[in-house]
XYZ file of C-alpha atoms in Angstrom:
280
model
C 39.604 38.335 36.727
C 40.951 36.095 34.097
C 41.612 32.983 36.592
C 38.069 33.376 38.030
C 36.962 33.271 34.108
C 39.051 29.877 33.531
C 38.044 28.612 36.579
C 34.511 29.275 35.931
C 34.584 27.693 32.329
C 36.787 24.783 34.084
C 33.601 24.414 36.538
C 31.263 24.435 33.886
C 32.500 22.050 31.893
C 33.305 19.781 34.056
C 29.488 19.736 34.995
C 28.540 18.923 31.464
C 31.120 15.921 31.286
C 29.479 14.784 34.324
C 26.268 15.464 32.967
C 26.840 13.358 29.557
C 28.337 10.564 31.716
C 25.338 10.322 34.022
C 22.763 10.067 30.262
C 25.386 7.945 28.621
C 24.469 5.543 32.285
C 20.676 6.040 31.861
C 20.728 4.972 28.514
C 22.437 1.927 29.066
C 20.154 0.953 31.901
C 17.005 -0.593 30.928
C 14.007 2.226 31.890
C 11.253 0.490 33.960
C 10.835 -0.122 37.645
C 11.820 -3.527 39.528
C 9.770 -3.247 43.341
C 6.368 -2.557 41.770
C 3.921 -5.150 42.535
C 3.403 -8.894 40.821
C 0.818 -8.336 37.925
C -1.973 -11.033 37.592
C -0.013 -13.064 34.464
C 2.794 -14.424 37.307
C 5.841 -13.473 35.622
C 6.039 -9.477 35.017
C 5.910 -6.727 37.525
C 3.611 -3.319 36.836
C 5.888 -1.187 34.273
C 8.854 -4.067 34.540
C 11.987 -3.577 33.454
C 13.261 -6.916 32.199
C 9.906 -7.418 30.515
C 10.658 -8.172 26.559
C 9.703 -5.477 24.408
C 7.116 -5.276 21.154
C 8.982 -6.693 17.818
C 9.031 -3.574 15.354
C 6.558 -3.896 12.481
C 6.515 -0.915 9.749
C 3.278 0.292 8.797
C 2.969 0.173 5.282
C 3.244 3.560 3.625
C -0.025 4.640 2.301
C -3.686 3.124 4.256
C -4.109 -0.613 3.553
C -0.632 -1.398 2.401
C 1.050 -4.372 3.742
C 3.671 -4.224 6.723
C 7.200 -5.528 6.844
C 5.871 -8.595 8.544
C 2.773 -9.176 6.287
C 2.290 -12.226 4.027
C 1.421 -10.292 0.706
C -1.122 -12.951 -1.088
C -1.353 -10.622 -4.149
C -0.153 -7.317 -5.092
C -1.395 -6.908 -8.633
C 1.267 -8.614 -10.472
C 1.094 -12.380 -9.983
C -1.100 -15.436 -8.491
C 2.128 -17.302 -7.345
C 0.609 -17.176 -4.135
C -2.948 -19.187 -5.422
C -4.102 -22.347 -6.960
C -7.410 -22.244 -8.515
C -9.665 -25.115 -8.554
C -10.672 -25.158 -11.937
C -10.312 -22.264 -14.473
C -7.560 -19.652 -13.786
C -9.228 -16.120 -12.872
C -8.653 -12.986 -15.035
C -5.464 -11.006 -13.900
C -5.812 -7.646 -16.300
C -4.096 -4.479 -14.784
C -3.144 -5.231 -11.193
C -6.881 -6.454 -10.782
C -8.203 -9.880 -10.212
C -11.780 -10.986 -11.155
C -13.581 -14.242 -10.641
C -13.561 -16.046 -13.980
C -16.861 -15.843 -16.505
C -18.266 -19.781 -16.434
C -19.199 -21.348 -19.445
C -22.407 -23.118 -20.445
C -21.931 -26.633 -17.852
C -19.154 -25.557 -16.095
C -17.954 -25.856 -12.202
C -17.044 -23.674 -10.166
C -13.395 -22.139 -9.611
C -12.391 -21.473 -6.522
C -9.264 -19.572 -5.497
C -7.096 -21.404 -2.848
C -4.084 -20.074 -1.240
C -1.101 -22.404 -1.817
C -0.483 -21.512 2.422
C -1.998 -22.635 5.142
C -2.728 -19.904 7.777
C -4.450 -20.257 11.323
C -4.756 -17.383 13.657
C -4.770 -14.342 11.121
C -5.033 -10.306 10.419
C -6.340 -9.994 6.682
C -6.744 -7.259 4.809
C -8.280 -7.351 0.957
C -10.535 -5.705 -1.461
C -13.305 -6.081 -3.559
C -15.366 -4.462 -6.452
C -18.646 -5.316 -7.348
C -19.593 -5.621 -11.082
C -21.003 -2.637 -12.341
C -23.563 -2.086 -13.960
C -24.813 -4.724 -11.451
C -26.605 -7.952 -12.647
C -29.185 -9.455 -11.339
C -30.556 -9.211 -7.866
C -29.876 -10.776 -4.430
C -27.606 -13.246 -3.871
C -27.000 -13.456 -7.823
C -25.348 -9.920 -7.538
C -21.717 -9.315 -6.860
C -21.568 -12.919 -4.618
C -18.238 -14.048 -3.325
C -16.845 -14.919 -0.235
C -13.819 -14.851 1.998
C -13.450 -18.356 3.487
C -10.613 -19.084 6.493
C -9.157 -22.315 6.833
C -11.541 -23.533 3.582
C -14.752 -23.592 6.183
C -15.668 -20.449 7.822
C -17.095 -17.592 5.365
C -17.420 -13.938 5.977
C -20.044 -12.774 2.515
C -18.952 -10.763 -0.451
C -22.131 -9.464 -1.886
C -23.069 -6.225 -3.513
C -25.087 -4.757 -0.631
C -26.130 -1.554 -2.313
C -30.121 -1.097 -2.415
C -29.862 -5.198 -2.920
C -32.439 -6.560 -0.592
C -31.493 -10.084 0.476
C -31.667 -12.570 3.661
C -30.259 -10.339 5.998
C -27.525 -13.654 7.329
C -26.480 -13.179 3.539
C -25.319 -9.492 2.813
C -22.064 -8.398 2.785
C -20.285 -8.316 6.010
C -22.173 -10.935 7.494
C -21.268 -14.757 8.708
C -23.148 -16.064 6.458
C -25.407 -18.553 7.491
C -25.392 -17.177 10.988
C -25.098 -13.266 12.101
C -26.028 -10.506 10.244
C -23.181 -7.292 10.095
C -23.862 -4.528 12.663
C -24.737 -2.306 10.196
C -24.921 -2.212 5.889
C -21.402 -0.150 5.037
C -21.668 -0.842 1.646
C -20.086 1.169 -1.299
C -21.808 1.239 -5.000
C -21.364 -1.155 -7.268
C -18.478 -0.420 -8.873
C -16.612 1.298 -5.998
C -13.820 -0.673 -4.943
C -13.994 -1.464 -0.693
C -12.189 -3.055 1.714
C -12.018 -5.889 4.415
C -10.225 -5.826 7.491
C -10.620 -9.172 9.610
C -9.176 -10.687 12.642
C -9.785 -14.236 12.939
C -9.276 -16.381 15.197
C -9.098 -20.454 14.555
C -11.083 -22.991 16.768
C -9.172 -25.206 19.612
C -10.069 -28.732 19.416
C -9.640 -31.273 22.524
C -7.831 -33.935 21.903
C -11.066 -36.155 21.699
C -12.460 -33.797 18.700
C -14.537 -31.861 21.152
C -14.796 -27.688 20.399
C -12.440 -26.156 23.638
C -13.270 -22.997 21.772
C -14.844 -21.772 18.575
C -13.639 -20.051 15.852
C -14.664 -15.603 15.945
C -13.854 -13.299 13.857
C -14.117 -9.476 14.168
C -14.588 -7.541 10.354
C -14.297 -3.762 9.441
C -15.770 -2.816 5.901
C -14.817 0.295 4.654
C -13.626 1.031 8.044
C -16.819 0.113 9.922
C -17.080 -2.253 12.353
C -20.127 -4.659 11.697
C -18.665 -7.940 13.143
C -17.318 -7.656 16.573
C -15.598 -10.913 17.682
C -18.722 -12.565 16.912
C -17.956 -16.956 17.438
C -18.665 -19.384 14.489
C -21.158 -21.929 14.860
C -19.184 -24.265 12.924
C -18.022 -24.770 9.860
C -20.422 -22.833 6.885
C -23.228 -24.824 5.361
C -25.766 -23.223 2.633
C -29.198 -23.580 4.206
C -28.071 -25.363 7.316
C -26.721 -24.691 11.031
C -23.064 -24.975 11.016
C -21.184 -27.673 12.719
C -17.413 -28.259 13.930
C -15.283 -31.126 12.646
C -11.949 -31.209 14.462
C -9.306 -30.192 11.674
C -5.602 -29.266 11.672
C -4.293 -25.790 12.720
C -3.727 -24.454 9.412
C -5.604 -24.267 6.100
C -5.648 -22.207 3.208
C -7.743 -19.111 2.826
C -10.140 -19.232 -0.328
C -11.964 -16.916 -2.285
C -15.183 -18.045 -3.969
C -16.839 -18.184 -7.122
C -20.487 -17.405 -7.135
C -20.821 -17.110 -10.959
C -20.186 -13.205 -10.930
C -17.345 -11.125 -12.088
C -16.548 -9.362 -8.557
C -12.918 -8.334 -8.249
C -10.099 -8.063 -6.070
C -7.087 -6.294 -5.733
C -4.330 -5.830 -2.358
C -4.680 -8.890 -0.399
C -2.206 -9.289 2.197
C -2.084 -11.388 5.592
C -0.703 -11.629 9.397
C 0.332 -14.700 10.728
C -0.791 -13.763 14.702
C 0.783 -15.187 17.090
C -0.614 -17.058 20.215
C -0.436 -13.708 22.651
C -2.817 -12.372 19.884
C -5.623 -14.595 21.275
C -8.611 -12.372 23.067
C -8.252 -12.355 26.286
C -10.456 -14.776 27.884
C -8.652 -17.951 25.617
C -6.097 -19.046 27.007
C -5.226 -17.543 30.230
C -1.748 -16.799 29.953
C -0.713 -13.970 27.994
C 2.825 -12.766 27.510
């Protein structure tokens, strides 16, 4: 009886070895199929195996913090990251807020010191409160890619206005989807994908620029194309212009605010899908 028992435990263990080996071989193989058919791109197969895999990116760890691969533009400490035009805006705990003007004075707009293209931004914004004046003298800013295309900043909340003016809209151009505003007061948030324009080599548009925006978590722009650049009272127009230019925020003569602005750097394969054809 006892040999049988040995033997047994012999048998079983040996099975186990065996069965450790043959995981210890999966895992070194890479998982993934290589006879499936051709997909449409040219170069991978359906479910490939050699096809390169997603770089890891971790999530920041509340909603609307920055990732490991985001470009933070201000976290509530420092404007290292900006050059204003004029007059340096109010940094007073962890918030910033457009400058007050005085009597005469200019405008001061904030500039990032980098240039961006193709980018995922995230920031956001608090309207004065109590709120001032009415239309688009109340809570006005602006989020402007590349120094020419503007998604509004406006205090939207029971604020009648031109409709191409009101926060979350292109201004100039498309109206948001729907009004998402908070109160004044209240901070909110943008989240934006935008895309740059593709110029010929003649100048000519081979694309425009879009842009897709969630405020508060509500789509109301969805990969709507610029006309061109943004003009007050006037169609916009494209001028051929490098790929990268700073991001700016604008002053509109009212104290909005802004806290936790980060951004993505996207890379080419981020492109929608009817750009350039060839997506890796």
């Amino acid at each position: 009886m006892r040999r049988k028992r040995v033997r047994r435990i012999n048998i079983t263990a040996a099975m186990a070895i065996a069965a450790l080996a043959g995981s210890a071989g999966m895992a070194q193989d890479k998982p993934g199929f290589r006879d499936t058919p051709l997909l449409p791109d040219g170069k991978w197969k359906v479910h490939d195996a050699d096809r390169p895999h997603p770089e890891v990116v971790t999530p920041g760890a509340t909603p609307g913090a920055p990732p490991s691969d985001a470009v933070v533009l201000f976290d509530g400490t420092s404007l290292d990251a900006w050059e204003p035009t004029g007059q340096p805006w109010r940094l007073d705990n962890g918030v910033l807020t457009v400058p007050t003007r005085e009597e005469g004075e200019g405008a001061s707009t904030l500039v990032s010191k980098q240039s961006f293209g193709d980018v995922q931004l995230h920031l956001e914004f608090r309207s004065p409160n109590p709120p001032e004046k009415s239309s688009q003298d109340r809570g006005n800013s602006g989020v402007w890619f590349m120094e020419r295309y503007e998604v509004q900043i406006l205090d939207g909340y029971d604020n009648p206005t031109y409709a191409d003016g009101t926060v979350g809209a292109i201004y100039g151009w498309k109206p948001p989807l729907v009004n998402a505003s908070r109160k004044p007061g209240e901070w909110q948030s943008y989240d934006i994908v935008f895309e740059r324009p593709r110029f010929a080599a003649d100048g000519s548009v081979e694309r425009p620029a879009y842009v897709t925006v969630f405020l508060n978590g509500v789509l109301v722009q969805n990969r709507q194309p610029f006309l061109g650049s943004t003009i007050w009272r006037d169609v916009g127009t494209y001028e051929a212009h490098a790929d990268a230019a700073p991001i700016q925020l604008q002053d509109h003569d009212s104290p909005v605010s802004f806290r936790n602005i980060w951004v993505r750097p996207l890379p080419e394969a981020a492109l929608s899908h009817d750009a350039m054809g060839d997506h890796q």
